[in-house]
Coordinates of C-alpha atoms and ligand atoms in Angstrom, one line a residue:
M1 CA 73.0 99.3 104.1
A2 CA 70.8 97.2 101.9
I3 CA 70.2 98.6 98.5
S4 CA 66.7 98.4 97.1
I5 CA 66.4 98.3 93.4
K6 CA 63.0 98.7 91.7
I7 CA 62.6 96.0 89.1
N8 CA 60.4 96.6 86.0
K9 CA 60.6 93.3 84.1
T10 CA 60.0 93.2 80.3
T11 CA 56.7 91.6 79.3
Q12 CA 58.2 90.5 76.0
S13 CA 61.6 88.7 76.2
R14 CA 63.6 88.8 73.0
I15 CA 65.7 85.8 73.9
N16 CA 64.0 83.5 71.4
Q17 CA 65.2 85.9 68.6
C18 CA 68.8 85.4 69.6
D19 CA 70.8 82.8 67.6
F20 CA 73.3 81.9 70.3
E21 CA 75.3 79.8 67.8
N22 CA 76.1 82.8 65.6
I23 CA 76.5 85.9 67.7
E24 CA 78.1 89.0 66.3
F25 CA 80.0 91.0 68.9
G26 CA 78.1 94.0 70.3
K27 CA 74.9 93.7 68.2
I28 CA 72.5 91.9 70.4
F29 CA 71.4 93.1 73.8
S30 CA 69.8 91.2 76.7
D31 CA 66.3 92.0 78.0
H32 CA 67.1 94.5 80.8
M33 CA 69.4 97.3 81.9
F34 CA 70.2 98.9 85.2
R35 CA 70.0 102.6 85.6
V36 CA 70.6 105.2 88.4
D37 CA 70.8 108.9 88.0
F38 CA 72.9 111.5 89.8
T39 CA 71.1 114.8 90.6
D40 CA 71.4 117.4 93.3
G41 CA 74.7 116.0 94.4
K42 CA 73.5 112.5 95.1
W43 CA 72.7 109.2 93.4
G44 CA 68.9 108.6 93.2
D45 CA 66.7 105.5 93.2
P46 CA 68.2 102.7 91.1
E47 CA 66.1 100.6 88.8
I48 CA 66.2 97.7 86.4
L49 CA 64.0 98.2 83.4
P50 CA 63.7 96.8 79.9
Y51 CA 66.7 97.5 77.6
G52 CA 65.7 100.3 75.2
P53 CA 66.2 103.8 74.0
I54 CA 67.0 106.6 76.5
P55 CA 65.5 110.0 75.8
M56 CA 68.0 112.8 75.8
A57 CA 68.1 116.5 74.9
P58 CA 70.2 117.5 71.9
S59 CA 72.2 119.7 74.2
I60 CA 73.2 116.9 76.6
S61 CA 76.7 117.7 77.6
A62 CA 78.3 114.2 77.3
I63 CA 78.0 114.4 73.5
H64 CA 79.4 117.9 73.3
Y65 CA 82.2 117.9 75.8
G66 CA 83.0 114.3 76.2
Q67 CA 82.2 113.6 79.9
A68 CA 81.5 109.9 79.2
I69 CA 83.3 106.9 80.6
F70 CA 82.7 103.2 80.5
E71 CA 83.8 99.7 81.5
G72 CA 83.9 96.3 79.9
M73 CA 83.4 93.1 81.9
K74 CA 82.1 89.6 81.3
A75 CA 79.7 87.1 82.9
F76 CA 80.2 83.4 82.3
K77 CA 78.1 80.4 83.3
S78 CA 79.5 77.6 85.5
A79 CA 78.8 73.9 84.8
E80 CA 76.0 74.1 87.4
G81 CA 74.4 77.1 85.6
K82 CA 75.5 79.8 88.0
P83 CA 76.5 83.2 86.6
L84 CA 80.2 84.0 87.3
L85 CA 81.7 87.5 87.2
F86 CA 85.4 88.0 86.6
R87 CA 87.1 90.5 89.0
P88 CA 84.1 92.8 89.1
M89 CA 85.5 94.9 91.9
D90 CA 88.5 95.9 89.7
N91 CA 86.1 97.3 87.1
I92 CA 84.2 99.2 89.8
K93 CA 87.4 100.8 91.1
R94 CA 88.6 101.6 87.6
L95 CA 85.3 103.2 86.6
N96 CA 85.7 105.5 89.7
E97 CA 89.3 106.3 88.7
S98 CA 88.1 107.3 85.3
A99 CA 85.2 109.4 86.9
V100 CA 87.7 111.3 89.0
R101 CA 89.9 112.1 86.0
M102 CA 86.9 113.3 84.0
G103 CA 85.5 115.5 86.8
M104 CA 82.5 113.2 87.3
P105 CA 81.0 111.8 90.5
E106 CA 82.1 108.4 91.8
I107 CA 79.5 105.7 92.1
P108 CA 79.3 103.9 95.4
E109 CA 80.9 100.5 95.0
E110 CA 78.0 98.6 96.6
L111 CA 75.4 100.4 94.4
F112 CA 77.4 99.4 91.3
M113 CA 77.9 95.8 92.5
E114 CA 74.3 95.3 93.6
G115 CA 72.9 96.6 90.3
L116 CA 75.4 94.5 88.4
K117 CA 74.5 91.3 90.3
Q118 CA 70.8 91.8 90.1
L119 CA 70.9 92.6 86.4
V120 CA 73.1 89.5 85.6
S121 CA 70.8 87.3 87.8
L122 CA 67.7 88.5 86.0
D123 CA 69.3 88.1 82.5
R124 CA 71.2 84.9 83.3
D125 CA 69.5 83.0 80.4
W126 CA 71.3 85.4 78.1
I127 CA 74.8 84.1 79.2
P128 CA 75.9 81.9 76.3
T129 CA 77.9 78.8 77.0
K130 CA 79.5 78.0 73.6
E131 CA 83.4 77.9 73.9
G132 CA 84.7 81.4 73.8
S133 CA 81.4 83.1 74.4
A134 CA 80.2 85.2 77.4
L135 CA 77.7 87.9 78.4
Y136 CA 79.7 91.1 77.8
I137 CA 78.7 93.8 80.3
R138 CA 78.9 97.5 79.5
P139 CA 78.6 99.8 82.5
F140 CA 78.9 103.5 81.6
M141 CA 78.4 107.0 83.0
F142 CA 77.7 110.1 81.1
A143 CA 76.9 113.8 81.7
T144 CA 73.3 114.7 81.2
D145 CA 73.0 118.4 81.8
D146 CA 70.8 120.1 79.2
F147 CA 73.3 122.9 78.8
V148 CA 75.8 124.4 76.3
G149 CA 79.0 125.6 78.0
V150 CA 82.2 124.0 79.2
R151 CA 81.9 123.1 82.8
P152 CA 81.3 119.8 84.6
S153 CA 77.7 118.7 84.4
N154 CA 75.6 118.6 87.5
N155 CA 73.6 115.6 86.4
Y156 CA 74.8 112.1 85.3
S157 CA 73.3 108.8 84.3
F158 CA 74.9 105.4 85.1
I159 CA 73.7 102.5 83.1
I160 CA 74.7 98.8 82.8
F161 CA 73.5 96.6 79.9
G162 CA 74.7 93.2 78.6
C163 CA 75.2 91.6 75.2
P164 CA 75.9 88.0 74.5
V165 CA 79.2 87.8 72.6
N166 CA 81.7 85.4 71.0
S167 CA 85.4 86.3 70.7
Y168 CA 86.1 89.9 69.7
Y169 CA 88.8 88.7 67.3
P170 CA 87.9 85.4 65.7
K171 CA 91.4 85.0 64.2
P172 CA 94.9 86.3 64.9
I173 CA 95.4 90.0 64.0
N174 CA 98.0 92.0 62.1
V175 CA 98.9 95.3 63.7
L176 CA 100.6 98.5 62.4
V177 CA 102.9 100.6 64.6
E178 CA 101.3 104.1 64.6
E179 CA 103.8 106.9 64.3
K180 CA 101.7 109.9 63.4
F181 CA 98.7 110.1 65.7
V182 CA 98.9 110.0 69.5
R183 CA 96.4 108.4 71.9
A184 CA 97.8 110.0 75.2
S185 CA 100.7 111.8 76.6
D186 CA 101.9 112.7 80.1
G187 CA 99.1 114.5 82.1
M188 CA 96.3 113.5 79.7
A189 CA 93.7 110.8 80.4
G190 CA 95.3 107.8 78.9
F191 CA 94.7 105.6 82.0
A192 CA 91.0 106.5 82.0
K193 CA 88.4 104.4 80.1
A194 CA 87.0 107.6 78.6
A195 CA 84.9 107.5 75.4
G196 CA 87.2 110.1 73.8
N197 CA 90.2 107.9 74.1
Y198 CA 88.5 105.5 71.7
G199 CA 87.0 108.3 69.5
I200 CA 90.5 109.4 68.6
S201 CA 91.5 105.9 67.5
M202 CA 88.9 105.7 64.7
L203 CA 90.8 107.7 62.0
P204 CA 94.2 106.0 62.5
T205 CA 92.6 102.6 62.7
M206 CA 90.6 103.3 59.4
E207 CA 93.9 104.3 57.8
A208 CA 95.6 101.1 59.0
K209 CA 92.7 99.0 57.8
K210 CA 93.1 100.6 54.3
K211 CA 96.6 99.3 54.4
G212 CA 95.5 95.8 55.3
Y213 CA 96.0 95.8 59.0
D214 CA 93.4 94.9 61.7
Q215 CA 94.6 97.3 64.4
I216 CA 97.1 99.9 65.4
I217 CA 99.8 99.9 68.1
W218 CA 99.9 103.3 69.7
T219 CA 103.3 104.7 70.5
D220 CA 104.3 107.4 73.0
G221 CA 103.5 111.0 72.2
R222 CA 107.0 112.4 72.6
S223 CA 109.2 110.2 70.5
H224 CA 107.0 107.5 69.0
Q225 CA 109.8 105.1 70.0
H226 CA 107.9 103.2 72.7
V227 CA 104.8 101.1 72.4
E228 CA 101.8 101.8 74.6
E229 CA 98.7 99.7 73.8
S230 CA 96.7 98.7 70.8
G231 CA 93.3 100.3 69.9
T232 CA 91.5 97.6 71.9
T233 CA 94.0 95.8 74.2
N234 CA 97.1 96.0 76.3
L235 CA 100.2 94.5 74.8
F236 CA 102.6 91.6 75.6
F237 CA 105.8 90.6 73.8
V238 CA 107.4 87.2 74.6
V239 CA 111.1 86.5 74.0
N240 CA 112.2 82.9 73.7
D241 CA 109.1 81.8 75.6
T242 CA 110.8 82.8 78.8
T243 CA 110.8 86.6 79.2
V244 CA 107.7 88.8 78.7
W245 CA 107.8 92.5 78.1
T246 CA 104.7 94.7 78.7
P247 CA 104.5 98.5 78.8
A248 CA 104.4 99.7 82.4
L249 CA 101.4 101.6 83.8
D250 CA 102.8 105.1 83.3
G251 CA 99.5 106.9 83.4
N252 CA 99.2 106.8 79.6
I253 CA 97.8 103.3 79.2
L254 CA 94.8 101.5 80.5
R255 CA 95.2 99.5 83.8
G256 CA 93.9 96.4 82.1
I257 CA 92.3 93.8 84.3
T258 CA 93.1 91.0 81.9
R259 CA 96.6 92.5 81.6
D260 CA 97.0 92.2 85.4
S261 CA 95.6 88.6 85.4
C262 CA 98.0 87.6 82.7
I263 CA 101.0 89.1 84.6
Q264 CA 100.0 87.1 87.7
L265 CA 99.5 83.9 85.8
L266 CA 102.8 84.2 83.8
K267 CA 104.8 84.9 87.0
K268 CA 103.1 81.9 88.7
R269 CA 104.2 79.8 85.7
G270 CA 107.8 80.9 86.2
L271 CA 108.2 83.3 83.4
T272 CA 110.0 86.6 83.9
V273 CA 107.7 89.5 83.4
E274 CA 109.2 92.9 82.7
E275 CA 106.8 95.8 83.2
R276 CA 108.7 98.8 81.7
K277 CA 109.1 101.0 78.7
V278 CA 109.2 98.8 75.7
S279 CA 110.8 100.2 72.6
V280 CA 109.7 99.6 69.0
S281 CA 113.3 98.9 68.1
E282 CA 113.8 96.1 70.5
I283 CA 110.6 94.4 69.3
I284 CA 111.7 94.7 65.7
E285 CA 115.2 93.5 66.5
A286 CA 113.7 90.4 68.3
A287 CA 111.4 89.8 65.4
K288 CA 114.3 89.9 63.0
A289 CA 116.4 87.7 65.1
G290 CA 113.6 85.1 65.5
T291 CA 113.5 85.4 69.3
L292 CA 110.1 87.1 69.4
S293 CA 108.3 83.8 70.1
D294 CA 104.9 85.3 70.9
C295 CA 103.0 88.5 70.9
F296 CA 99.4 89.2 71.9
G297 CA 97.0 91.8 73.2
T298 CA 94.9 91.4 76.3
G299 CA 91.5 92.9 77.2
T300 CA 88.1 91.9 78.5
A301 CA 86.5 91.8 75.0
A302 CA 89.4 90.1 73.3
I303 CA 90.7 88.1 76.3
I304 CA 93.9 87.1 74.4
A305 CA 94.3 88.5 70.8
K306 CA 97.1 86.7 69.1
I307 CA 99.2 89.1 66.9
A308 CA 100.2 87.4 63.7
G309 CA 102.4 90.1 62.3
I310 CA 103.6 93.6 63.0
G311 CA 103.9 96.4 60.4
Y312 CA 106.5 99.0 60.9
Q313 CA 107.8 101.7 58.5
G314 CA 106.7 99.8 55.4
Q315 CA 107.9 96.4 56.4
D316 CA 105.9 93.5 57.8
F317 CA 107.4 91.2 60.5
M318 CA 105.6 87.9 60.7
L319 CA 105.7 86.1 64.0
P320 CA 105.6 82.3 64.7
D321 CA 102.5 80.3 63.8
P322 CA 99.8 81.4 66.2
E323 CA 98.4 77.8 66.5
K324 CA 101.8 76.6 67.9
R325 CA 102.4 79.3 70.4
D326 CA 103.1 78.1 73.9
V327 CA 102.5 81.2 76.0
S328 CA 99.4 82.8 74.5
N329 CA 97.6 79.4 73.9
W330 CA 98.3 78.4 77.5
L331 CA 97.2 81.9 78.9
Y332 CA 93.9 81.8 77.0
A333 CA 93.1 78.3 78.1
T334 CA 94.0 79.2 81.7
I335 CA 92.1 82.5 82.0
Y336 CA 89.0 81.3 80.1
G337 CA 89.1 78.1 82.3
I338 CA 89.1 80.2 85.5
Q339 CA 86.5 82.6 84.2
T340 CA 84.1 79.7 83.4
G341 CA 84.8 77.8 86.6
K342 CA 86.4 74.9 84.8
L343 CA 89.8 75.5 86.4
T344 CA 90.5 76.3 90.0
D345 CA 90.6 79.9 90.8
D346 CA 93.6 80.2 93.1
F347 CA 93.5 84.0 93.0
G348 CA 89.9 84.7 94.2
W349 CA 89.0 86.4 90.9
V350 CA 85.6 84.8 90.3
V351 CA 82.5 86.1 92.0
S352 CA 79.4 83.9 91.6
V353 CA 76.0 85.4 91.4
D354 CA 73.2 83.7 93.4
Ligands
COI1 C1 87.0 95.8 76.4 O1 87.8 95.0 76.1 O2 86.1 95.6 77.3 C2 86.9 97.1 75.7 O3 86.3 98.0 76.2 C3 87.5 97.3 74.4 C4 86.5 97.2 73.2 C5 87.2 96.4 72.2 C6 85.2 96.7 73.4

């Protein structure tokens, strides 16, 4: 069934105010947003309208009880100027997995996809082309009942907006293994891209920053002996440039789309990828022995975030020179090359927008 989207174009584009050479991540927003509301048990009429404030009641349930989920995806521009989306169907499916976990309605895949494509097509001039840049796209859904009381909301809004961005981490990061706070444990919502999973990372990250680190590495809630993910990315540890360890999807970590792309690319290159429980002690032992040849985070925003050093129980373990790393440099060049259409996409990941 064809989806009809009402389009209300801005009369005053802000594009000339955007300095595409010096973009700060997450601070500049493209001209339009897509919106559709869920009321009376069904999704209503979708529209694209100028990006701007959304009126809401102080009692809106998302901000009291946390029924709020989101996605992160990116659009790039091909050499011919066509917008390219990277694995958008995976984001759509993941948003719906998050929705189910949070007791929220699923959004029809074709409605999400059509809204996304029409928004990206309309705001295509906002897709930056400088090396490392992209139009970051933020789809999100939140509960809008004007009601105080703990029960699932009856009304929801789904919105997509875009912001031109450069790399999330302009340089390699230092991370601290977190042993006090916990992000998720069995039966919780660790796999969901739920706003609250990020809310609870703020205090531990602030404390790690005070100690001079850029990010934390979450550990499991039972023993703090196994690594899970960082505050913003999934994690990979490379031993002797041949074997890669990454925490398995055990329900407590995010099913990263960049994570999955990296696993597929690494395997294709002939590396051994072990998706399993990864203990802090084996990472530290490998760092001490000099066999931990590479370590990085993966995510839509960061793509590949090289980890310069790991802090653990008062000691810092510095890893090989990030500039000279074989695996992470190759992975970044390969993924970004596929995303931007400069390298052949053998996996069918890229969806072009006409
Ligand atoms: C993403 O990578 O898309 C995220 O949602 C994480 C956040 C750093 C923006």
